[in-house]
Coordinates of C-alpha atoms and ligand atoms in Angstrom, one line a residue:
X1 CA 0.0 0.0 0.0
X2 CA 1.3 3.4 -0.9
X3 CA 0.2 6.6 0.9
X4 CA 2.9 8.9 -0.5
X5 CA 1.7 8.9 -4.1
X6 CA -1.6 9.2 -5.9
X7 CA -2.7 5.7 -6.8
X8 CA -6.1 6.4 -8.4
X9 CA -7.3 9.1 -10.9
X10 CA -10.5 11.1 -10.4
X11 CA -12.1 8.8 -13.1
X12 CA -11.0 5.8 -11.0
X13 CA -8.3 4.4 -13.1
X14 CA -5.4 2.9 -11.1
X15 CA -2.0 4.7 -11.2
X16 CA 0.5 1.9 -11.0
X17 CA 3.4 2.2 -8.6
X18 CA 5.7 -0.4 -7.0
X19 CA 4.0 -1.6 -3.9
X20 CA 0.4 -1.3 -5.2
X21 CA 0.0 -4.7 -6.8
X22 CA 0.7 -8.4 -6.3
X23 CA 2.6 -9.6 -9.4
X24 CA 2.2 -13.3 -8.8
X25 CA -1.5 -13.0 -8.5
X26 CA -1.7 -10.8 -11.6
X27 CA 0.5 -13.2 -13.6
X28 CA -1.7 -16.2 -12.6
X29 CA -4.8 -14.3 -13.8
X30 CA -3.4 -13.5 -17.2
X31 CA -1.7 -16.8 -17.7
X32 CA -5.2 -18.4 -17.7
X33 CA -6.2 -16.0 -20.4
X34 CA -3.3 -17.1 -22.6
X35 CA -2.6 -13.6 -23.8
X36 CA -0.3 -12.3 -26.5
X37 CA 1.4 -8.9 -26.2
X38 CA 2.9 -7.0 -29.2
X39 CA 5.6 -4.3 -28.8
X40 CA 6.6 -1.9 -31.5
X41 CA 10.0 -0.1 -31.6
X42 CA 11.4 2.2 -34.3
X43 CA 15.1 2.4 -35.0
X44 CA 15.5 4.7 -38.0
X45 CA 18.9 6.0 -39.0
X46 CA 21.5 6.2 -36.3
X47 CA 18.9 5.2 -33.7
X48 CA 19.7 1.6 -34.7
X49 CA 22.6 1.8 -32.2
X50 CA 20.0 1.6 -29.3
X51 CA 18.3 -1.5 -30.6
X52 CA 20.5 -4.2 -29.1
X53 CA 20.3 -3.1 -25.5
X54 CA 16.6 -2.4 -25.9
X55 CA 15.8 -5.9 -27.2
X56 CA 18.1 -7.7 -24.8
X57 CA 16.7 -5.9 -21.7
X58 CA 13.2 -6.2 -23.0
X59 CA 13.5 -10.0 -23.4
X60 CA 14.6 -10.2 -19.8
X61 CA 12.1 -7.7 -18.2
X62 CA 9.2 -7.0 -20.5
X63 CA 6.4 -9.6 -19.9
X64 CA 8.9 -12.3 -18.9
X65 CA 7.2 -15.7 -19.2
X66 CA 4.5 -14.4 -21.6
X67 CA 4.1 -14.6 -25.3
X68 CA 5.5 -11.3 -26.8
X69 CA 5.8 -10.4 -30.5
X70 CA 8.3 -7.6 -31.1
X71 CA 8.0 -5.5 -34.2
X72 CA 11.1 -3.6 -35.2
X73 CA 10.7 -0.8 -37.8
X74 CA 14.0 0.3 -39.4
X75 CA 15.6 1.6 -42.6
X76 CA 18.8 -0.3 -41.8
X77 CA 17.7 -3.9 -42.2
X78 CA 21.2 -5.3 -42.3
X79 CA 22.2 -3.6 -39.1
X80 CA 19.5 -5.2 -37.0
X81 CA 21.4 -7.1 -34.2
X82 CA 20.9 -10.8 -33.7
X83 CA 19.2 -11.1 -30.4
X84 CA 18.1 -14.6 -29.1
X85 CA 14.6 -14.2 -27.7
X86 CA 13.3 -16.5 -25.0
X87 CA 10.9 -19.3 -25.9
X88 CA 7.4 -18.1 -27.1
X89 CA 8.8 -14.6 -28.1
X90 CA 9.3 -13.5 -31.7
X91 CA 11.0 -10.7 -33.4
X92 CA 9.8 -9.3 -36.8
X93 CA 11.6 -6.7 -38.7
X94 CA 9.8 -4.3 -41.0
X95 CA 11.3 -1.9 -43.5
X96 CA 10.4 1.8 -43.2
X97 CA 11.6 4.8 -45.2
X98 CA 14.0 7.3 -43.5
X99 CA 13.4 11.0 -43.3
X100 CA 15.6 14.0 -42.9
X101 CA 13.5 15.3 -40.0
X102 CA 13.4 13.5 -36.7
X103 CA 10.0 15.1 -36.0
X104 CA 8.6 13.2 -38.9
X105 CA 10.2 9.9 -38.0
X106 CA 8.8 10.2 -34.5
X107 CA 5.3 11.3 -35.6
X108 CA 5.0 8.8 -38.5
X109 CA 5.1 6.0 -35.9
X110 CA 1.3 6.6 -35.4
X111 CA 0.6 5.8 -39.0
X112 CA 2.8 2.7 -39.0
X113 CA 1.3 1.4 -35.8
X114 CA -2.2 1.9 -37.2
X115 CA -1.3 -0.1 -40.3
X116 CA 0.5 -2.8 -38.4
X117 CA -2.6 -3.3 -36.3
X118 CA -4.9 -3.4 -39.4
X119 CA -2.7 -5.6 -41.5
X120 CA -1.2 -8.0 -38.9
X121 CA -2.3 -7.8 -35.3
X122 CA -6.0 -7.5 -35.4
X123 CA -7.6 -10.8 -34.2
X124 CA -4.6 -12.5 -32.9
X125 CA -2.8 -10.2 -30.5
X126 CA -4.5 -9.0 -27.3
X127 CA -2.4 -6.0 -26.2
X128 CA 0.2 -3.8 -27.7
X129 CA 2.8 -1.4 -26.3
X130 CA 4.6 1.2 -28.4
X131 CA 8.0 2.2 -27.0
X132 CA 10.9 4.5 -27.7
X133 CA 14.1 2.7 -28.7
X134 CA 16.6 5.0 -26.9
X135 CA 15.9 3.3 -23.7
X136 CA 16.5 0.2 -21.6
X137 CA 14.6 -2.0 -19.2
X138 CA 16.0 -2.3 -15.7
X139 CA 13.1 -3.9 -13.9
X140 CA 9.8 -5.8 -14.3
X141 CA 7.3 -4.4 -16.8
X142 CA 4.5 -7.0 -16.8
X143 CA 0.8 -7.8 -16.4
X144 CA 0.2 -5.0 -13.9
X145 CA 0.5 -2.6 -16.9
X146 CA -2.4 -4.1 -18.8
X147 CA -5.5 -2.2 -19.5
X148 CA -7.8 -1.0 -22.2
X149 CA -6.0 2.3 -22.8
X150 CA -2.7 2.8 -21.0
X151 CA -0.6 6.0 -20.7
X152 CA 2.6 6.7 -18.8
X153 CA 3.1 9.9 -16.7
X154 CA 6.1 11.8 -18.0
X155 CA 9.0 11.7 -15.5
X156 CA 10.1 15.3 -15.8
X157 CA 6.9 17.1 -15.6
X158 CA 5.0 17.3 -12.4
X159 CA 4.2 21.0 -12.3
X160 CA 0.8 21.5 -14.1
X161 CA 1.6 25.1 -15.0
X162 CA 4.6 23.8 -17.1
X163 CA 2.9 20.9 -18.9
X164 CA 4.0 21.5 -22.5
X165 CA 0.7 20.7 -24.2
X166 CA 0.0 22.3 -27.6
X167 CA -1.4 25.7 -26.8
X168 CA -2.4 27.0 -30.2
X169 CA -6.1 26.6 -30.7
X170 CA -5.5 26.2 -34.5
X171 CA -3.9 22.8 -33.8
X172 CA -5.9 19.6 -33.4
X173 CA -3.6 18.8 -30.5
X174 CA -4.8 21.9 -28.6
X175 CA -5.3 21.6 -24.9
X176 CA -6.8 24.7 -23.3
X177 CA -5.5 26.3 -20.1
X178 CA -6.8 24.5 -17.1
X179 CA -7.5 21.3 -19.1
X180 CA -5.4 18.1 -19.1
X181 CA -5.0 15.5 -16.4
X182 CA -1.4 14.5 -16.5
X183 CA 1.4 15.1 -19.0
X184 CA 1.9 11.7 -20.6
X185 CA 4.9 10.7 -22.6
X186 CA 5.0 9.8 -26.2
X187 CA 7.7 7.2 -25.6
X188 CA 5.4 4.6 -24.1
X189 CA 1.7 3.9 -24.4
X190 CA -0.4 0.9 -25.1
X191 CA -3.5 -1.1 -24.3
X192 CA -5.9 -3.4 -26.1
X193 CA -5.1 -3.6 -29.8
X194 CA -8.5 -2.1 -30.8
X195 CA -8.1 0.9 -28.4
X196 CA -4.5 1.6 -29.5
X197 CA -5.7 1.4 -33.1
X198 CA -8.3 4.1 -32.4
X199 CA -5.6 6.2 -30.7
X200 CA -3.0 5.8 -33.5
X201 CA -5.5 6.5 -36.3
X202 CA -6.9 9.6 -34.6
X203 CA -3.4 11.0 -33.8
X204 CA -2.2 10.2 -37.3
X205 CA -5.2 11.9 -38.9
X206 CA -5.0 15.0 -36.7
X207 CA -1.2 15.3 -37.2
X208 CA -1.7 15.1 -41.0
X209 CA -4.7 17.5 -41.1
X210 CA -2.6 20.0 -39.0
X211 CA 0.3 19.6 -41.5
X212 CA -2.0 20.4 -44.4
X213 CA -2.6 23.7 -42.7
X214 CA 1.0 24.3 -42.0
X215 CA 0.9 23.4 -38.3
X216 CA 3.1 20.9 -36.4
X217 CA 2.3 20.5 -32.7
X218 CA 4.9 21.4 -30.1
X219 CA 5.8 17.8 -29.4
X220 CA 4.5 16.2 -32.5
X221 CA 2.6 13.0 -31.9
X222 CA 3.2 13.3 -28.1
X223 CA 1.0 16.4 -28.2
X224 CA -1.7 14.6 -30.1
X225 CA -1.5 11.7 -27.7
X226 CA -2.0 14.1 -24.8
X227 CA -5.0 15.7 -26.4
X228 CA -6.4 12.2 -27.1
X229 CA -5.9 11.0 -23.5
X230 CA -7.7 14.2 -22.2
X231 CA -10.7 13.3 -24.3
X232 CA -10.5 9.6 -24.0
X233 CA -9.3 8.9 -20.4
X234 CA -6.8 6.1 -20.0
X235 CA -8.2 3.1 -18.1
X236 CA -4.8 2.6 -16.5
X237 CA -2.0 5.1 -15.8
X238 CA 1.6 4.0 -15.3
X239 CA 3.8 6.0 -12.9
X240 CA 7.2 7.4 -14.1
X241 CA 8.7 4.1 -13.0
X242 CA 7.6 3.0 -16.5
X243 CA 9.6 5.7 -18.3
X244 CA 12.3 7.3 -16.4
X245 CA 15.3 9.2 -17.8
X246 CA 18.9 8.2 -17.0
X247 CA 20.0 11.8 -16.6
X248 CA 17.5 12.4 -13.9
X249 CA 18.3 11.6 -10.2
X250 CA 15.7 9.1 -8.9
X251 CA 12.9 10.7 -7.0
X252 CA 12.2 9.2 -3.5
X253 CA 8.7 8.1 -4.5
X254 CA 10.2 6.0 -7.4
X255 CA 11.2 2.8 -5.6
X256 CA 12.0 1.0 -8.8
X257 CA 13.0 2.2 -12.3
X258 CA 11.6 -0.2 -14.8
X259 CA 12.3 1.5 -18.1
X260 CA 14.5 4.5 -18.7
X261 CA 15.8 6.6 -21.5
X262 CA 19.5 6.5 -22.0
X263 CA 21.6 9.6 -22.2
X264 CA 22.2 10.6 -25.8
X265 CA 23.8 13.4 -27.8
X266 CA 20.9 14.7 -29.9
X267 CA 23.3 16.5 -32.3
X268 CA 25.1 13.2 -33.1
X269 CA 22.2 10.9 -33.7
X270 CA 19.3 12.9 -35.1
X271 CA 19.2 13.7 -38.8
X272 CA 18.4 17.4 -38.2
Ligands
LIG1 C1 10.6 9.7 -23.5 C2 9.6 10.2 -24.4 O1 8.4 10.3 -24.1 N1 10.1 10.7 -25.6 C3 9.3 11.5 -26.5 C4 9.9 12.8 -26.7 O2 11.2 13.0 -27.2 P1 12.6 12.1 -27.3 O3 13.7 13.1 -27.2 O4 12.6 10.9 -26.5 O5 12.5 11.6 -28.9 P2 13.4 10.6 -29.6 O6 14.6 11.4 -30.2 O7 13.7 9.5 -28.8 O8 12.5 10.1 -30.8 C5 11.4 9.3 -30.5 C6 11.6 7.9 -31.2 O9 11.5 8.0 -32.6 C7 12.5 7.1 -33.2 N2 13.5 7.9 -33.9 C8 13.6 9.2 -33.8 C9 14.6 9.9 -34.5 C10 15.4 9.2 -35.4 O10 16.3 9.7 -36.1 N3 15.2 7.8 -35.5 C11 14.3 7.1 -34.8 O11 14.2 5.9 -34.9 C12 13.1 6.3 -32.0 O12 12.3 5.2 -31.8 C13 13.0 7.3 -30.9 O13 13.1 6.6 -29.6 O14 9.1 13.6 -27.7 C14 9.0 12.9 -29.0 C15 8.1 13.7 -29.8 O15 8.7 14.9 -30.3 C16 8.4 11.5 -28.8 O16 7.0 11.6 -28.4 C17 9.2 10.7 -27.9 O17 8.6 9.5 -27.7
LIG2 MN1 13.3 8.9 -26.8

């Protein structure tokens, strides 16, 4: 039991923190359901350098003991590392075009996730998580994270007045002053395949319709995701244990860092 953190939202969705759940009990419940979880990760251009650590640590910590299908999207097919996955876990590589703008690479993930679900996942995968590649797992990420629509609270932003939502009303990602529940990160989200399909499709359409009018939201698809989550409340919220940042000192309420962004030199790895 945790009394030092908020563990439920005003719309009664759990906020998942270490110490709020029984992992053996949860695993036994989902084992009986015989679930399959998909995970997407994009490694375009120089971001391929993060893929090996991501996959090796994911195999160890991400839904260990469950069936997981990893989908890697890259433009560097022959640089994909050989990683041996545990039994029942698969790795599929898909080719994607490169871009000379990182903003576009990041935002286009929504379109590719939408299509992956439509073409491949619908009907045979239960849940999906979409994750940034420039990160590693350090602790358990498992069945406690499952829900219809799942968002992760951004680790760096706990001050409401500084939430970097898109503030221009002309954008379809607009969040008005006083609106917004949490600031969620673009680097990790998920849920039931059908719900994530709806999210990806909506964010993709809104991003593209904005682009036609010459607008790009402040934080690309992350801004659209935040707008979506304000309108369509997540049924489960994951604490910043589920996406920390290596450069940040651990806050006392974070008892366990499960997944964390590595320190990177943006100028060296991004195309622009
Ligand atoms: C931790 C977190 O929530 N990060 C979000 C944040 O910045 P970040 O600084 O974390 O963005 P980023 O540079 O990691 O890009 C997001 C992701 O796009 C992919 N990528 C990007 C550039 C590239 O050249 N090649 C490539 O493969 C890769 O999977 C990467 O992890 O804001 C971005 C939107 O602007 C995204 O919403 C990120 O998910
Ligand atoms: Mn990132």
